[in-house]
CSV table of N, CA and C in Angstrom, one decimal:
chain,number,residue,atom,x,y,z
A,55,MET,N,97.3,81.3,112.2
A,55,MET,CA,98.5,82.1,111.9
A,55,MET,C,99.7,81.3,112.4
A,56,GLU,N,100.7,81.1,111.6
A,56,GLU,CA,101.9,80.5,112.0
A,56,GLU,C,103.0,81.5,111.7
A,57,VAL,N,103.9,81.7,112.7
A,57,VAL,CA,105.0,82.6,112.6
A,57,VAL,C,106.3,81.8,112.8
A,58,GLN,N,107.2,81.9,111.9
A,58,GLN,CA,108.5,81.2,112.0
A,58,GLN,C,109.6,82.2,111.8
A,59,HIS,N,110.7,82.1,112.6
A,59,HIS,CA,111.9,83.0,112.4
A,59,HIS,C,113.0,82.1,111.9
A,60,CYS,N,113.7,82.6,110.9
A,60,CYS,CA,114.8,81.9,110.3
A,60,CYS,C,115.8,82.9,109.9
A,61,SER,N,116.9,82.9,110.7
A,61,SER,CA,118.0,83.9,110.5
A,61,SER,C,117.4,85.3,110.5
A,62,THR,N,117.5,86.0,109.4
A,62,THR,CA,117.0,87.4,109.4
A,62,THR,C,115.7,87.5,108.7
A,63,SER,N,115.0,86.4,108.5
A,63,SER,CA,113.7,86.4,107.8
A,63,SER,C,112.6,85.9,108.8
A,64,VAL,N,111.4,86.4,108.6
A,64,VAL,CA,110.2,86.0,109.4
A,64,VAL,C,109.2,85.6,108.3
A,65,LEU,N,108.6,84.4,108.6
A,65,LEU,CA,107.6,83.8,107.7
A,65,LEU,C,106.3,83.8,108.5
A,66,VAL,N,105.3,84.5,107.9
A,66,VAL,CA,104.0,84.5,108.5
A,66,VAL,C,103.1,83.7,107.5
A,67,GLY,N,102.5,82.6,108.1
A,67,GLY,CA,101.6,81.8,107.3
A,67,GLY,C,100.2,82.0,107.7
A,68,ALA,N,99.4,82.6,106.9
A,68,ALA,CA,98.0,82.9,107.2
A,68,ALA,C,97.2,81.7,106.8
A,69,ILE,N,96.2,81.4,107.6
A,69,ILE,CA,95.4,80.2,107.4
A,69,ILE,C,93.9,80.5,107.5
A,70,GLY,N,93.1,80.0,106.6
A,70,GLY,CA,91.6,80.2,106.7
A,70,GLY,C,91.1,81.5,106.1
A,71,LYS,N,90.5,82.3,106.9
A,71,LYS,CA,89.9,83.6,106.4
A,71,LYS,C,90.7,84.8,106.8
A,72,LEU,N,90.8,85.8,105.9
A,72,LEU,CA,91.3,87.1,106.2
A,72,LEU,C,90.0,88.0,106.1
A,73,ASP,N,89.5,88.3,107.3
A,73,ASP,CA,88.3,89.2,107.3
A,73,ASP,C,88.5,90.1,108.5
A,74,GLU,N,87.4,90.7,109.0
A,74,GLU,CA,87.4,91.7,110.0
A,74,GLU,C,88.2,91.2,111.3
A,75,GLY,N,88.0,89.9,111.6
A,75,GLY,CA,88.7,89.4,112.8
A,75,GLY,C,90.1,89.1,112.7
A,76,ALA,N,90.7,89.3,111.5
A,76,ALA,CA,92.1,88.9,111.3
A,76,ALA,C,93.1,90.0,111.7
A,77,GLY,N,92.7,91.2,111.9
A,77,GLY,CA,93.6,92.3,112.2
A,77,GLY,C,94.5,92.1,113.3
A,78,GLU,N,94.0,91.8,114.5
A,78,GLU,CA,94.8,91.7,115.7
A,78,GLU,C,95.8,90.6,115.5
A,79,THR,N,95.4,89.4,114.9
A,79,THR,CA,96.3,88.3,114.8
A,79,THR,C,97.4,88.7,113.8
A,80,LEU,N,97.1,89.3,112.7
A,80,LEU,CA,98.2,89.7,111.8
A,80,LEU,C,99.1,90.7,112.4
A,81,GLN,N,98.6,91.7,113.1
A,81,GLN,CA,99.5,92.6,113.7
A,81,GLN,C,100.4,92.0,114.8
A,82,GLN,N,99.8,91.0,115.5
A,82,GLN,CA,100.6,90.3,116.6
A,82,GLN,C,101.8,89.7,116.0
A,83,ALA,N,101.8,89.3,114.7
A,83,ALA,CA,102.9,88.6,114.1
A,83,ALA,C,104.1,89.5,114.1
A,84,LEU,N,104.0,90.8,114.1
A,84,LEU,CA,105.1,91.7,114.0
A,84,LEU,C,105.6,92.1,115.4
A,85,ASN,N,104.9,91.8,116.4
A,85,ASN,CA,105.3,92.2,117.8
A,85,ASN,C,106.5,91.6,118.3
A,86,ASP,N,106.8,90.4,117.9
A,86,ASP,CA,108.0,89.6,118.4
A,86,ASP,C,109.2,89.7,117.4
A,87,ILE,N,109.2,90.6,116.4
A,87,ILE,CA,110.3,90.6,115.5
A,87,ILE,C,111.5,91.4,116.1
A,88,THR,N,112.6,90.8,116.0
A,88,THR,CA,113.8,91.3,116.5
A,88,THR,C,114.5,92.4,115.6
A,89,ALA,N,115.4,93.1,116.1
A,89,ALA,CA,116.1,94.2,115.4
A,89,ALA,C,116.9,93.7,114.2
A,90,ASP,N,117.3,92.4,114.2
A,90,ASP,CA,118.1,91.9,113.1
A,90,ASP,C,117.3,91.4,112.0
A,91,ALA,N,116.0,91.3,112.1
A,91,ALA,CA,115.1,90.9,111.0
A,91,ALA,C,115.2,91.8,109.8
A,92,GLN,N,115.2,91.3,108.6
A,92,GLN,CA,115.3,92.1,107.4
A,92,GLN,C,114.2,91.8,106.4
A,93,ASP,N,113.6,90.6,106.5
A,93,ASP,CA,112.6,90.2,105.5
A,93,ASP,C,111.4,89.7,106.2
A,94,LEU,N,110.2,90.0,105.6
A,94,LEU,CA,108.9,89.4,106.1
A,94,LEU,C,108.3,88.8,104.9
A,95,LEU,N,108.0,87.5,105.0
A,95,LEU,CA,107.3,86.7,103.9
A,95,LEU,C,106.0,86.4,104.4
A,96,VAL,N,104.9,86.8,103.8
A,96,VAL,CA,103.6,86.5,104.1
A,96,VAL,C,103.1,85.4,103.1
A,97,ASP,N,102.8,84.3,103.6
A,97,ASP,CA,102.3,83.1,102.8
A,97,ASP,C,100.8,83.0,102.9
A,98,LEU,N,100.1,83.2,101.7
A,98,LEU,CA,98.7,83.1,101.7
A,98,LEU,C,98.2,81.8,101.1
A,99,HIS,N,99.0,80.8,100.9
A,99,HIS,CA,98.6,79.5,100.3
A,99,HIS,C,97.4,78.9,101.0
A,100,SER,N,97.3,79.1,102.3
A,100,SER,CA,96.2,78.5,103.0
A,100,SER,C,95.0,79.4,103.3
A,101,VAL,N,95.0,80.6,102.7
A,101,VAL,CA,93.9,81.5,102.9
A,101,VAL,C,92.8,81.2,101.8
A,102,THR,N,91.7,80.8,102.3
A,102,THR,CA,90.6,80.4,101.4
A,102,THR,C,89.6,81.6,101.1
A,103,PHE,N,89.6,82.6,102.0
A,103,PHE,CA,88.6,83.7,101.8
A,103,PHE,C,89.2,85.0,102.3
A,104,MET,N,89.0,86.1,101.6
A,104,MET,CA,89.4,87.4,102.0
A,104,MET,C,88.3,88.4,101.6
A,105,ASP,N,88.0,89.3,102.5
A,105,ASP,CA,87.1,90.4,102.1
A,105,ASP,C,87.8,91.7,102.2
A,106,ALA,N,87.1,92.8,102.0
A,106,ALA,CA,87.7,94.2,102.1
A,106,ALA,C,88.4,94.4,103.4
A,107,ASP,N,87.8,94.0,104.5
A,107,ASP,CA,88.4,94.1,105.8
A,107,ASP,C,89.7,93.4,105.9
A,108,GLY,N,89.8,92.1,105.4
A,108,GLY,CA,91.0,91.4,105.4
A,108,GLY,C,92.1,92.0,104.6
A,109,LEU,N,91.7,92.5,103.4
A,109,LEU,CA,92.6,93.2,102.5
A,109,LEU,C,93.2,94.4,103.2
A,110,LEU,N,92.4,95.2,103.9
A,110,LEU,CA,92.9,96.4,104.7
A,110,LEU,C,93.9,95.9,105.8
A,111,HIS,N,93.5,94.8,106.5
A,111,HIS,CA,94.4,94.3,107.5
A,111,HIS,C,95.8,93.9,106.9
A,112,LEU,N,95.7,93.2,105.8
A,112,LEU,CA,97.0,92.8,105.1
A,112,LEU,C,97.8,94.0,104.7
A,113,LEU,N,97.1,95.0,104.2
A,113,LEU,CA,97.8,96.3,103.8
A,113,LEU,C,98.4,97.0,105.0
A,114,GLU,N,97.7,97.0,106.1
A,114,GLU,CA,98.2,97.6,107.3
A,114,GLU,C,99.5,96.8,107.8
A,115,LEU,N,99.4,95.5,107.8
A,115,LEU,CA,100.6,94.7,108.1
A,115,LEU,C,101.8,95.1,107.3
A,116,HIS,N,101.6,95.2,106.0
A,116,HIS,CA,102.6,95.5,105.0
A,116,HIS,C,103.2,96.9,105.3
A,117,GLN,N,102.4,97.8,105.6
A,117,GLN,CA,102.9,99.2,105.8
A,117,GLN,C,103.6,99.2,107.2
A,118,ARG,N,103.1,98.6,108.2
A,118,ARG,CA,103.8,98.5,109.5
A,118,ARG,C,105.2,97.9,109.3
A,119,ALA,N,105.3,96.8,108.6
A,119,ALA,CA,106.5,96.1,108.4
A,119,ALA,C,107.5,96.9,107.6
A,120,GLU,N,107.1,97.7,106.6
A,120,GLU,CA,108.0,98.6,105.9
A,120,GLU,C,108.5,99.7,106.8
A,121,ARG,N,107.6,100.2,107.7
A,121,ARG,CA,108.1,101.2,108.6
A,121,ARG,C,109.1,100.7,109.6
A,122,MET,N,109.1,99.4,109.8
A,122,MET,CA,110.1,98.7,110.7
A,122,MET,C,111.4,98.4,109.9
A,123,GLY,N,111.4,98.8,108.6
A,123,GLY,CA,112.6,98.6,107.8
A,123,GLY,C,112.7,97.2,107.2
A,124,LEU,N,111.5,96.4,107.2
A,124,LEU,CA,111.5,95.1,106.6
A,124,LEU,C,111.2,95.1,105.1
A,125,ARG,N,111.8,94.3,104.3
A,125,ARG,CA,111.4,94.0,103.0
A,125,ARG,C,110.2,93.0,103.1
A,126,VAL,N,109.2,93.2,102.3
A,126,VAL,CA,108.0,92.4,102.4
A,126,VAL,C,107.6,91.8,101.1
A,127,LEU,N,107.3,90.5,101.2
A,127,LEU,CA,106.9,89.7,100.0
A,127,LEU,C,105.6,88.9,100.4
A,128,VAL,N,104.6,89.1,99.7
A,128,VAL,CA,103.3,88.4,99.9
A,128,VAL,C,103.2,87.4,98.8
A,129,THR,N,103.1,86.1,99.1
A,129,THR,CA,103.1,85.0,98.1
A,129,THR,C,101.9,84.1,98.3
A,130,GLY,N,101.6,83.2,97.4
A,130,GLY,CA,100.6,82.2,97.5
A,130,GLY,C,99.2,82.6,97.3
A,131,TRP,N,99.0,83.7,96.5
A,131,TRP,CA,97.6,84.2,96.4
A,131,TRP,C,96.7,83.1,95.8
A,132,GLN,N,95.6,82.9,96.5
A,132,GLN,CA,94.6,81.9,96.0
A,132,GLN,C,93.6,82.6,95.2
A,133,PRO,N,92.8,81.8,94.4
A,133,PRO,CA,91.8,82.5,93.5
A,133,PRO,C,90.8,83.5,94.2
A,134,GLN,N,90.2,83.1,95.3
A,134,GLN,CA,89.2,84.0,95.9
A,134,GLN,C,89.8,85.3,96.4
A,135,PRO,N,91.0,85.2,97.2
A,135,PRO,CA,91.6,86.5,97.6
A,135,PRO,C,92.0,87.4,96.4
A,136,GLN,N,92.5,86.7,95.3
A,136,GLN,CA,92.9,87.5,94.1
A,136,GLN,C,91.7,88.2,93.5
A,137,ARG,N,90.6,87.4,93.4
A,137,ARG,CA,89.3,88.0,92.9
A,137,ARG,C,88.9,89.2,93.7
A,138,CYS,N,88.9,89.0,95.1
A,138,CYS,CA,88.5,90.1,96.0
A,138,CYS,C,89.3,91.3,95.7
A,139,MET,N,90.7,91.1,95.6
A,139,MET,CA,91.5,92.3,95.4
A,139,MET,C,91.3,92.9,94.0
A,140,ALA,N,91.0,92.1,93.0
A,140,ALA,CA,90.8,92.6,91.7
A,140,ALA,C,89.5,93.4,91.7
A,141,GLU,N,88.4,92.9,92.4
A,141,GLU,CA,87.2,93.6,92.4
A,141,GLU,C,87.3,94.9,93.1
A,142,VAL,N,88.0,94.9,94.3
A,142,VAL,CA,88.2,96.2,95.0
A,142,VAL,C,89.0,97.2,94.2
A,143,ALA,N,90.0,96.7,93.5
A,143,ALA,CA,90.9,97.6,92.7
A,143,ALA,C,90.2,98.0,91.4
A,144,GLY,N,89.1,97.3,91.0
A,144,GLY,CA,88.4,97.7,89.8
A,144,GLY,C,89.0,97.1,88.5
A,145,ILE,N,89.7,96.0,88.7
A,145,ILE,CA,90.3,95.3,87.5
A,145,ILE,C,89.4,94.2,87.1
A,146,PRO,N,88.7,94.4,86.0
A,146,PRO,CA,87.8,93.4,85.5
A,146,PRO,C,88.5,92.2,84.9
A,147,GLY,N,87.7,91.1,84.8
A,147,GLY,CA,88.2,89.9,84.1
A,147,GLY,C,88.6,88.8,85.0
A,148,ARG,N,88.5,87.6,84.4
A,148,ARG,CA,88.7,86.4,85.2
A,148,ARG,C,90.2,86.1,85.2
A,149,GLY,N,90.7,85.6,86.3
A,149,GLY,CA,92.1,85.2,86.4
A,149,GLY,C,93.1,86.4,86.3
A,150,THR,N,92.8,87.6,86.8
A,150,THR,CA,93.7,88.7,86.9
A,150,THR,C,94.8,88.4,87.8
A,151,VAL,N,96.0,88.9,87.5
A,151,VAL,CA,97.2,88.7,88.3
A,151,VAL,C,97.4,89.8,89.3
A,152,THR,N,96.4,90.0,90.1
A,152,THR,CA,96.5,91.1,91.1
A,152,THR,C,97.6,90.8,92.2
A,153,GLY,N,97.8,89.5,92.5
A,153,GLY,CA,98.8,89.2,93.4
A,153,GLY,C,100.2,89.7,93.1
A,154,GLU,N,100.5,89.7,91.8
A,154,GLU,CA,101.8,90.2,91.3
A,154,GLU,C,101.8,91.7,91.4
A,155,ARG,N,100.7,92.3,91.2
A,155,ARG,CA,100.7,93.8,91.3
A,155,ARG,C,100.8,94.3,92.7
A,156,TYR,N,100.4,93.5,93.6
A,156,TYR,CA,100.4,93.8,95.1
A,156,TYR,C,101.8,94.4,95.5
A,157,ALA,N,102.8,93.9,94.9
A,157,ALA,CA,104.2,94.4,95.3
A,157,ALA,C,104.4,95.9,95.0
A,158,LEU,N,103.6,96.5,94.1
A,158,LEU,CA,103.8,97.9,93.7
A,158,LEU,C,103.1,98.8,94.7
A,159,ALA,N,103.9,99.7,95.3
A,159,ALA,CA,103.4,100.6,96.3
A,159,ALA,C,102.2,101.4,95.8
A,160,GLY,N,102.2,101.9,94.6
A,160,GLY,CA,101.1,102.7,94.0
A,160,GLY,C,99.8,101.8,94.0
A,161,PHE,N,100.0,100.6,93.6
A,161,PHE,CA,98.8,99.7,93.5
A,161,PHE,C,98.3,99.4,94.9
A,162,ARG,N,99.2,99.3,95.9
A,162,ARG,CA,98.7,99.1,97.3
A,162,ARG,C,97.9,100.3,97.8
A,163,ARG,N,98.4,101.5,97.5
A,163,ARG,CA,97.6,102.7,97.9
A,163,ARG,C,96.3,102.7,97.2
A,164,LEU,N,96.2,102.3,95.9
A,164,LEU,CA,94.9,102.3,95.2
A,164,LEU,C,94.0,101.3,95.8
A,165,ILE,N,94.4,100.1,96.1
A,165,ILE,CA,93.5,99.2,96.7
A,165,ILE,C,93.1,99.5,98.1
A,166,ALA,N,94.1,100.1,98.9
A,166,ALA,CA,93.7,100.6,100.2
A,166,ALA,C,92.6,101.6,100.2
A,167,GLU,N,92.7,102.5,99.3
A,167,GLU,CA,91.6,103.6,99.2
A,167,GLU,C,90.3,102.9,98.8
A,168,ARG,N,90.3,102.0,97.8
A,168,ARG,CA,89.1,101.4,97.4
A,168,ARG,C,88.5,100.4,98.4
A,169,ALA,N,89.4,99.7,99.1
A,169,ALA,CA,88.9,98.8,100.1
A,169,ALA,C,88.3,99.5,101.2
A,170,GLN,N,88.8,100.7,101.6
A,170,GLN,CA,88.2,101.5,102.7
A,170,GLN,C,86.8,102.0,102.2
A,171,ARG,N,86.7,102.4,100.9
A,171,ARG,CA,85.4,102.8,100.4
A,171,ARG,C,84.4,101.7,100.4
A,172,ALA,N,84.9,100.5,100.0
A,172,ALA,CA,84.0,99.3,100.0
A,172,ALA,C,83.5,98.9,101.5
A,173,ARG,N,84.4,99.0,102.4
A,173,ARG,CA,84.1,98.8,103.8
A,173,ARG,C,83.1,99.8,104.3
A,174,ASP,N,83.3,101.1,104.0
A,174,ASP,CA,82.4,102.1,104.4
A,174,ASP,C,81.0,101.9,103.8
A,175,ALA,N,81.0,101.6,102.5
A,175,ALA,CA,79.7,101.3,101.8
A,175,ALA,C,78.9,100.2,102.4
A,176,ALA,N,79.7,99.1,102.8
A,176,ALA,CA,79.0,98.0,103.4
A,176,ALA,C,78.5,98.3,104.8
A,177,ASP,N,79.2,99.1,105.5
A,177,ASP,CA,78.7,99.6,106.8
A,177,ASP,C,77.5,100.4,106.7
A,178,PHE,N,77.5,101.3,105.7
A,178,PHE,CA,76.4,102.2,105.5
A,178,PHE,C,75.1,101.4,105.1
A,179,ALA,N,75.3,100.4,104.2
A,179,ALA,CA,74.2,99.6,103.7
A,179,ALA,C,73.7,98.7,104.9
A,180,ALA,N,74.5,98.4,105.8
A,180,ALA,CA,74.1,97.6,107.0
A,180,ALA,C,73.4,98.5,108.1
A,181,GLY,N,73.4,99.8,107.8
A,181,GLY,CA,72.8,100.7,108.8
A,181,GLY,C,73.8,101.3,109.8
A,182,TRP,N,75.1,101.1,109.6
A,182,TRP,CA,76.1,101.7,110.4
A,182,TRP,C,76.7,102.9,109.8
A,183,LEU,N,77.2,103.8,110.6
A,183,LEU,CA,77.9,104.9,110.0
A,183,LEU,C,79.3,104.5,109.6
A,184,PRO,N,79.9,105.0,108.6
A,184,PRO,CA,81.2,104.6,108.2
A,184,PRO,C,82.2,104.8,109.3
A,185,ARG,N,83.2,103.9,109.3
A,185,ARG,CA,84.3,104.0,110.3
A,185,ARG,C,85.2,105.1,110.1
A,186,THR,N,85.7,105.7,111.1
A,186,THR,CA,86.7,106.8,110.9
A,186,THR,C,88.0,106.4,111.4
């Protein structure tokens, strides 16, 4: 994770995997944001893998940033993270443009609900009770 501050913008560059372990690192990116910050740009160009947990962490980051009054833009969607989001959202087909739809609040709510269900189903299949 790389965080850069430039005037009133903050750039968060995610690298590698967005999975269960990414939550704390993503949330830490917002801890040092100053009151004059207006924009948060999340760059996913270097993210090679994302699962339902990573998607939920990304959505939580987005929601927290919006509550802080930041405008949020997520860019650089790579093929595997886009496919993950498309599968979670139930959008069939190869090469779907789910990264562009991510900007829509209603779409983010839809994928948050479905990602949580996917996470709970995986926990249940693994013999764990769903997270609350």
